[in-house]
Short mmCIF file of C-alpha atoms in Angstrom, two decimals:
data_model
loop_
_atom_site.label_atom_id
_atom_site.label_comp_id
_atom_site.label_asym_id
_atom_site.label_seq_id
_atom_site.Cartn_x
_atom_site.Cartn_y
_atom_site.Cartn_z
CA MET Y 1 0.26 -0.05 -0.19
CA LEU Y 2 2.82 2.67 0.54
CA GLN Y 3 4.90 1.66 -2.00
CA ARG Y 4 1.69 3.01 -4.34
CA LEU Y 5 0.57 6.17 -2.44
CA THR Y 6 4.54 7.01 -3.12
CA ALA Y 7 4.64 5.92 -6.56
CA PRO Y 8 5.66 8.59 -8.99
CA ARG Y 9 2.76 8.41 -11.34
CA PHE Y 10 0.73 8.88 -7.98
CA LEU Y 11 2.69 11.15 -6.74
CA ALA Y 12 1.95 13.21 -9.87
CA TYR Y 13 -1.87 13.30 -9.63
CA LEU Y 14 -2.21 14.25 -6.20
CA LEU Y 15 0.25 17.50 -7.10
CA ALA Y 16 -2.22 17.57 -10.54
CA LEU Y 17 -5.08 17.27 -8.08
CA LEU Y 18 -3.48 20.29 -5.63
CA VAL Y 19 -2.36 22.53 -8.10
CA ALA Y 20 -6.31 22.47 -9.47
CA LEU Y 21 -7.66 23.02 -6.50
CA ASN Y 22 -5.43 25.89 -5.68
CA LEU Y 23 -5.62 27.81 -9.33
CA SER Y 24 -9.90 27.10 -9.28
CA VAL Y 25 -9.47 29.17 -5.38
CA GLU Y 26 -8.19 31.82 -6.80
CA PHE Y 27 -9.55 32.27 -9.90
CA ALA Y 28 -13.16 31.55 -7.85
CA ASN Y 29 -12.14 34.46 -5.99
CA LEU Y 30 -11.59 36.31 -9.79
CA ASN Y 31 -14.94 35.44 -10.60
CA GLY Y 32 -17.05 36.53 -8.06
CA ARG Y 33 -14.85 40.21 -7.88
CA ARG Y 34 -16.97 43.73 -7.28
CA GLY Y 35 -14.98 46.20 -9.46
CA LEU Y 36 -11.79 46.09 -8.40
CA PHE Y 37 -12.07 44.41 -5.38
CA LEU Y 38 -12.17 40.64 -4.82
CA ALA Y 39 -15.23 39.14 -3.35
CA ASP Y 40 -14.94 39.74 0.29
CA GLY Y 41 -14.75 43.31 -0.18
CA ASN Y 42 -11.68 43.83 2.00
CA LEU Y 43 -8.95 43.36 -0.88
CA PRO Y 44 -8.13 44.94 -4.21
CA VAL Y 45 -7.79 42.56 -6.91
CA GLY Y 46 -3.85 41.41 -6.62
CA ARG Y 47 -3.66 42.59 -3.51
CA ASP Y 48 0.18 43.87 -3.50
CA PHE Y 49 -0.14 44.32 -7.34
CA ALA Y 50 -1.60 47.47 -6.50
CA VAL Y 51 0.31 48.67 -4.10
CA PHE Y 52 3.07 47.95 -7.11
CA PHE Y 53 0.75 49.68 -9.93
CA ALA Y 54 -0.24 52.49 -7.87
CA ALA Y 55 3.92 53.30 -6.88
CA GLY Y 56 4.71 52.62 -11.11
CA ASP Y 57 1.75 55.47 -12.17
CA ILE Y 58 3.54 57.95 -9.30
CA VAL Y 59 6.91 57.85 -11.43
CA ALA Y 60 5.08 57.50 -15.10
CA GLU Y 61 2.62 60.66 -13.92
CA GLY Y 62 6.67 62.50 -13.04
CA ASP Y 63 5.88 62.79 -9.53
CA GLY Y 64 8.48 60.56 -8.54
CA ALA Y 65 10.49 63.15 -5.94
CA ALA Y 66 7.29 61.37 -3.69
CA LEU Y 67 7.40 58.17 -4.50
CA TYR Y 68 8.18 57.52 -0.21
CA SER Y 69 5.96 59.94 1.15
CA LEU Y 70 2.98 57.20 2.56
CA ASP Y 71 0.65 60.14 2.23
CA ARG Y 72 1.48 60.30 -1.79
CA GLN Y 73 0.64 56.40 -1.72
CA GLN Y 74 -1.99 55.97 -0.19
CA GLN Y 75 -3.60 59.04 -2.67
CA GLU Y 76 -2.46 57.01 -5.81
CA LEU Y 77 -4.42 53.85 -4.07
CA SER Y 78 -7.65 55.91 -3.59
CA ARG Y 79 -7.27 57.03 -6.68
CA LEU Y 80 -6.87 53.78 -8.32
CA LEU Y 81 -9.28 51.69 -6.54
CA GLU Y 82 -11.60 54.80 -5.70
CA ARG Y 83 -11.86 54.16 -1.93
CA ASP Y 84 -9.53 54.97 0.91
CA GLU Y 85 -9.83 51.24 2.94
CA PHE Y 86 -6.77 49.72 1.55
CA PHE Y 87 -3.92 50.80 2.17
CA LEU Y 88 -0.22 48.95 1.81
CA PRO Y 89 3.27 50.86 1.87
CA PHE Y 90 5.60 51.03 -1.26
CA ALA Y 91 9.19 50.03 0.43
CA TYR Y 92 11.24 48.89 -2.37
CA PRO Y 93 14.14 50.45 -4.06
CA ALA Y 94 12.95 53.15 -6.63
CA PHE Y 95 14.09 50.96 -9.79
CA VAL Y 96 11.66 48.07 -8.94
CA ALA Y 97 8.72 51.20 -10.04
CA LEU Y 98 9.68 51.09 -13.06
CA PRO Y 99 8.77 48.15 -15.11
CA TYR Y 100 5.11 48.95 -13.01
CA ALA Y 101 5.37 52.73 -14.50
CA LEU Y 102 5.44 51.06 -18.35
CA LEU Y 103 2.51 48.40 -16.79
CA SER Y 104 0.08 51.66 -15.25
CA ARG Y 105 -0.36 52.77 -19.02
CA LEU Y 106 -2.47 49.85 -19.22
CA PRO Y 107 -6.18 49.29 -17.37
CA TYR Y 108 -5.24 47.79 -14.36
CA LEU Y 109 -6.83 44.35 -14.65
CA TRP Y 110 -5.32 44.11 -18.39
CA ALA Y 111 -1.76 45.21 -16.31
CA TYR Y 112 -2.71 42.37 -13.66
CA ALA Y 113 -3.47 39.56 -15.54
CA LEU Y 114 -0.27 40.46 -17.91
CA GLY Y 115 1.90 40.96 -14.66
CA THR Y 116 0.89 37.70 -12.94
CA ALA Y 117 1.13 35.91 -16.33
CA VAL Y 118 4.78 37.30 -16.39
CA MET Y 119 5.47 36.38 -12.87
CA PHE Y 120 4.23 32.48 -13.65
CA GLY Y 121 6.73 32.50 -16.58
CA ALA Y 122 9.49 33.24 -14.39
CA PHE Y 123 8.69 30.10 -12.12
CA VAL Y 124 9.04 28.01 -15.05
CA ALA Y 125 12.37 30.17 -16.55
CA ALA Y 126 13.74 30.00 -12.89
CA VAL Y 127 13.15 25.72 -13.29
CA HIS Y 128 14.82 25.47 -16.16
CA MET Y 129 18.06 27.28 -14.41
CA LEU Y 130 17.98 24.83 -11.71
CA ARG Y 131 18.23 22.05 -14.93
CA GLN Y 132 21.94 23.60 -15.34
CA GLY Y 133 23.40 23.62 -12.32
CA SER Y 134 21.04 20.32 -10.80
CA LEU Y 135 20.63 16.52 -11.55
CA SER Y 136 17.78 16.46 -9.35
CA ALA Y 137 15.84 18.97 -11.33
CA ARG Y 138 16.67 17.90 -14.49
CA ASP Y 139 15.64 14.47 -14.20
CA HIS Y 140 12.13 15.67 -12.34
CA THR Y 141 11.47 18.73 -13.95
CA GLY Y 142 8.12 18.10 -13.83
CA PHE Y 143 7.80 17.21 -10.20
CA LEU Y 144 9.54 20.51 -9.36
CA LEU Y 145 6.96 22.22 -11.58
CA LEU Y 146 3.95 20.89 -9.97
CA GLY Y 147 5.31 20.80 -6.92
CA LEU Y 148 5.96 24.38 -7.01
CA PHE Y 149 2.41 25.34 -7.85
CA ALA Y 150 0.32 23.10 -5.57
CA TYR Y 151 2.48 25.15 -2.76
CA SER Y 152 -0.53 27.24 -1.98
CA PRO Y 153 1.71 29.98 -0.63
CA VAL Y 154 3.17 30.29 -4.25
CA THR Y 155 -0.51 30.87 -6.02
CA TRP Y 156 -1.54 32.68 -3.52
CA ALA Y 157 1.46 35.32 -3.62
CA THR Y 158 1.91 35.01 -7.16
CA PHE Y 159 -1.91 36.08 -7.88
CA GLY Y 160 -1.45 38.17 -4.93
CA GLY Y 161 0.96 40.82 -7.14
CA LEU Y 162 3.89 39.97 -5.16
CA ASN Y 163 7.28 39.44 -6.81
CA GLY Y 164 9.24 35.98 -5.33
CA ALA Y 165 9.39 34.32 -8.45
CA PHE Y 166 11.54 37.07 -10.02
CA SER Y 167 13.53 36.19 -6.68
CA LEU Y 168 13.54 32.70 -7.13
CA LEU Y 169 14.63 33.33 -10.99
CA CYS Y 170 17.33 35.62 -9.85
CA LEU Y 171 18.78 32.97 -7.17
CA ALA Y 172 18.07 29.74 -9.45
CA GLY Y 173 20.46 31.98 -12.61
CA ALA Y 174 23.17 32.85 -9.85
CA TYR Y 175 23.26 29.43 -8.60
CA ALA Y 176 23.21 27.57 -12.11
CA SER Y 177 26.12 30.38 -12.60
CA LEU Y 178 28.33 29.75 -10.44
CA VAL Y 179 27.77 25.78 -10.67
CA SER Y 180 29.12 26.39 -14.16
CA GLY Y 181 32.15 28.56 -13.29
CA ARG Y 182 30.40 31.72 -14.35
CA ALA Y 183 31.22 34.49 -12.69
CA GLY Y 184 29.96 37.01 -14.25
CA SER Y 185 26.63 35.98 -14.79
CA ALA Y 186 26.17 35.20 -11.51
CA GLY Y 187 27.32 38.80 -10.61
CA LEU Y 188 24.42 39.74 -13.19
CA TRP Y 189 21.92 37.58 -11.91
CA LEU Y 190 22.43 38.74 -8.24
CA GLY Y 191 23.17 42.42 -9.34
CA CYS Y 192 18.75 41.79 -10.36
CA LEU Y 193 18.46 40.04 -6.91
CA LEU Y 194 19.83 43.76 -5.14
CA PHE Y 195 15.32 44.48 -5.81
CA LYS Y 196 15.41 42.94 -1.86
CA PRO Y 197 18.22 43.75 -0.80
CA GLN Y 198 17.70 41.55 2.51
CA LEU Y 199 18.68 38.48 0.08
CA ALA Y 200 21.18 39.47 -1.86
CA GLY Y 201 23.23 41.43 0.92
CA PRO Y 202 23.98 38.70 2.99
CA LEU Y 203 25.01 36.26 -0.18
CA LEU Y 204 27.34 39.14 -1.47
CA LEU Y 205 28.96 39.08 1.76
CA LEU Y 206 29.88 35.16 1.73
CA LEU Y 207 31.24 35.63 -1.90
CA LEU Y 208 33.40 37.89 -0.63
CA TRP Y 209 33.96 35.99 2.29
CA ARG Y 210 35.09 33.15 -0.49
CA ARG Y 211 36.54 35.59 -2.59
CA GLN Y 212 34.35 35.69 -5.74
CA TRP Y 213 35.74 39.05 -6.96
CA ARG Y 214 34.63 38.86 -10.21
CA THR Y 215 31.00 37.82 -9.23
CA VAL Y 216 30.34 40.49 -6.25
CA ALA Y 217 32.12 43.39 -8.53
CA THR Y 218 29.37 42.52 -11.28
CA ALA Y 219 27.06 42.40 -9.08
CA VAL Y 220 27.86 46.14 -7.70
CA VAL Y 221 27.92 47.96 -11.25
CA VAL Y 222 24.30 45.91 -12.09
CA GLY Y 223 23.12 47.75 -8.51
CA LEU Y 224 24.79 51.12 -9.40
CA VAL Y 225 23.29 50.99 -12.50
CA LEU Y 226 20.01 50.14 -11.12
CA SER Y 227 20.17 52.34 -8.75
CA VAL Y 228 20.85 55.58 -11.30
CA ALA Y 229 18.07 54.66 -13.01
CA GLY Y 230 16.16 54.58 -9.89
CA ALA Y 231 17.60 58.44 -9.17
CA LEU Y 232 16.57 59.47 -12.92
CA ALA Y 233 13.13 58.30 -12.21
CA THR Y 234 13.33 60.02 -8.55
CA LYS Y 235 15.48 61.83 -7.08
CA PRO Y 236 18.91 61.47 -6.39
CA THR Y 237 18.21 60.42 -2.33
CA TRP Y 238 15.85 57.49 -2.72
CA PRO Y 239 18.05 55.07 -0.85
CA VAL Y 240 17.68 57.74 2.53
CA ASP Y 241 13.35 58.64 2.03
CA LEU Y 242 13.26 54.81 1.73
CA ALA Y 243 15.37 54.07 5.28
CA VAL Y 244 13.46 57.20 6.70
CA LEU Y 245 10.13 55.66 5.26
CA THR Y 246 10.95 51.68 6.56
CA SER Y 247 12.09 53.10 9.99
CA SER Y 248 9.24 54.91 10.56
CA ASP Y 249 6.72 53.95 13.32
CA ARG Y 250 4.32 54.64 10.53
CA TYR Y 251 5.11 52.01 8.24
CA LEU Y 252 6.03 49.65 11.18
CA ASP Y 253 3.54 49.40 13.70
CA PRO Y 254 1.37 47.98 10.89
CA GLU Y 255 3.50 45.62 10.16
CA ARG Y 256 4.28 44.40 13.29
CA GLU Y 257 0.40 44.29 13.47
CA CYS Y 258 -1.00 42.55 10.86
CA CYS Y 259 1.49 40.12 10.40
CA GLY Y 260 4.70 40.32 12.32
CA ARG Y 261 4.57 36.67 13.32
CA LEU Y 262 4.93 36.04 9.85
CA HIS Y 263 8.05 37.80 8.94
CA SER Y 264 10.93 35.47 7.39
CA SER Y 265 13.53 37.79 9.65
CA LEU Y 266 14.35 35.39 13.23
CA VAL Y 267 15.01 38.97 14.42
CA GLY Y 268 11.95 41.24 13.81
CA VAL Y 269 10.20 37.47 14.91
CA VAL Y 270 11.45 37.71 17.92
CA SER Y 271 11.06 41.00 19.20
CA TRP Y 272 7.33 40.61 17.81
CA TRP Y 273 6.84 37.56 19.65
CA LEU Y 274 8.22 39.61 22.70
CA GLY Y 275 6.76 42.99 22.32
CA GLY Y 276 8.30 45.88 21.92
CA ASN Y 277 11.98 47.28 21.40
CA ASP Y 278 13.09 47.59 26.04
CA TRP Y 279 16.56 46.41 25.96
CA PRO Y 280 16.09 42.55 26.82
CA THR Y 281 14.22 41.82 23.26
CA ILE Y 282 16.90 44.02 21.39
CA LEU Y 283 19.68 42.14 23.38
CA ILE Y 284 17.98 38.44 22.58
CA SER Y 285 16.94 39.43 18.93
CA THR Y 286 20.64 40.34 18.60
CA ALA Y 287 21.48 36.97 19.82
CA VAL Y 288 18.96 35.25 17.35
CA GLY Y 289 20.77 37.22 14.64
CA ALA Y 290 24.11 36.24 15.58
CA VAL Y 291 23.80 32.55 16.05
CA THR Y 292 22.11 32.54 12.64
CA VAL Y 293 24.81 34.37 10.88
CA ALA Y 294 27.30 31.49 12.30
CA LEU Y 295 25.66 28.73 11.45
CA THR Y 296 25.08 30.43 7.81
CA ILE Y 297 28.83 31.19 7.94
CA TYR Y 298 29.72 27.35 8.99
CA ALA Y 299 27.23 25.76 6.58
CA TRP Y 300 28.72 28.12 3.34
CA ARG Y 301 32.23 26.43 4.37
#
């Protein structure tokens, strides 16, 4: 019995069923929408995509200097959705808004459909990249794709407008490049991953520790080019504006309240569970972070 349950064909059917269930739930939500809002009336179609779309629209309208003004972001979201209740801040590097500035020239639902299709395509491209550096991925490509889309957080986040697919593509591209000895190509992928510096930064430090000079240098050059592009579309001080926004109580308090326990940062999770920023919390969070860094460096060796 156990042998039948673990047979490749049975597992493939099970994963395919989960994929169908995940997709049916998302399409049912879209089918029941009321205007630009989902059936429950609390979240817009695309959820986070609306935030990126609004940020792109701010840039496209020539108002990029106000990109990190929470009031300006709220104003643009309210105009887009024709409601004031929904708000999530745009807290990404300025250059992330540039592709969405192009998408914002389309009607919202068309832009959302195109953006979602691109993200699903990025998942497929990421698996293709993994095939170049992993024998397991090469031998089980179908299972890998089914496993990705059977995992409900993947489909939920992708239909919700998040960009995890592009993060995976960058990581897969960097991995395949490093395995095959293409240091410059790895740097290009990690440079693109700088749209999430919390992911790219530690990897670049580890590569620097391993003396992967060409990879790190290429990533830095790509990051500088992207930063300049963001500065031209917004203003040269955008990194400072972003830092001010993400360190403000107006940004941090809602983040802790809505999803603090779900953050991937171990330090952030500890801070949320202990509640507050007193010295014991800071010391425990710092200790957790230090142990994590030490274990990461040990594993990297």
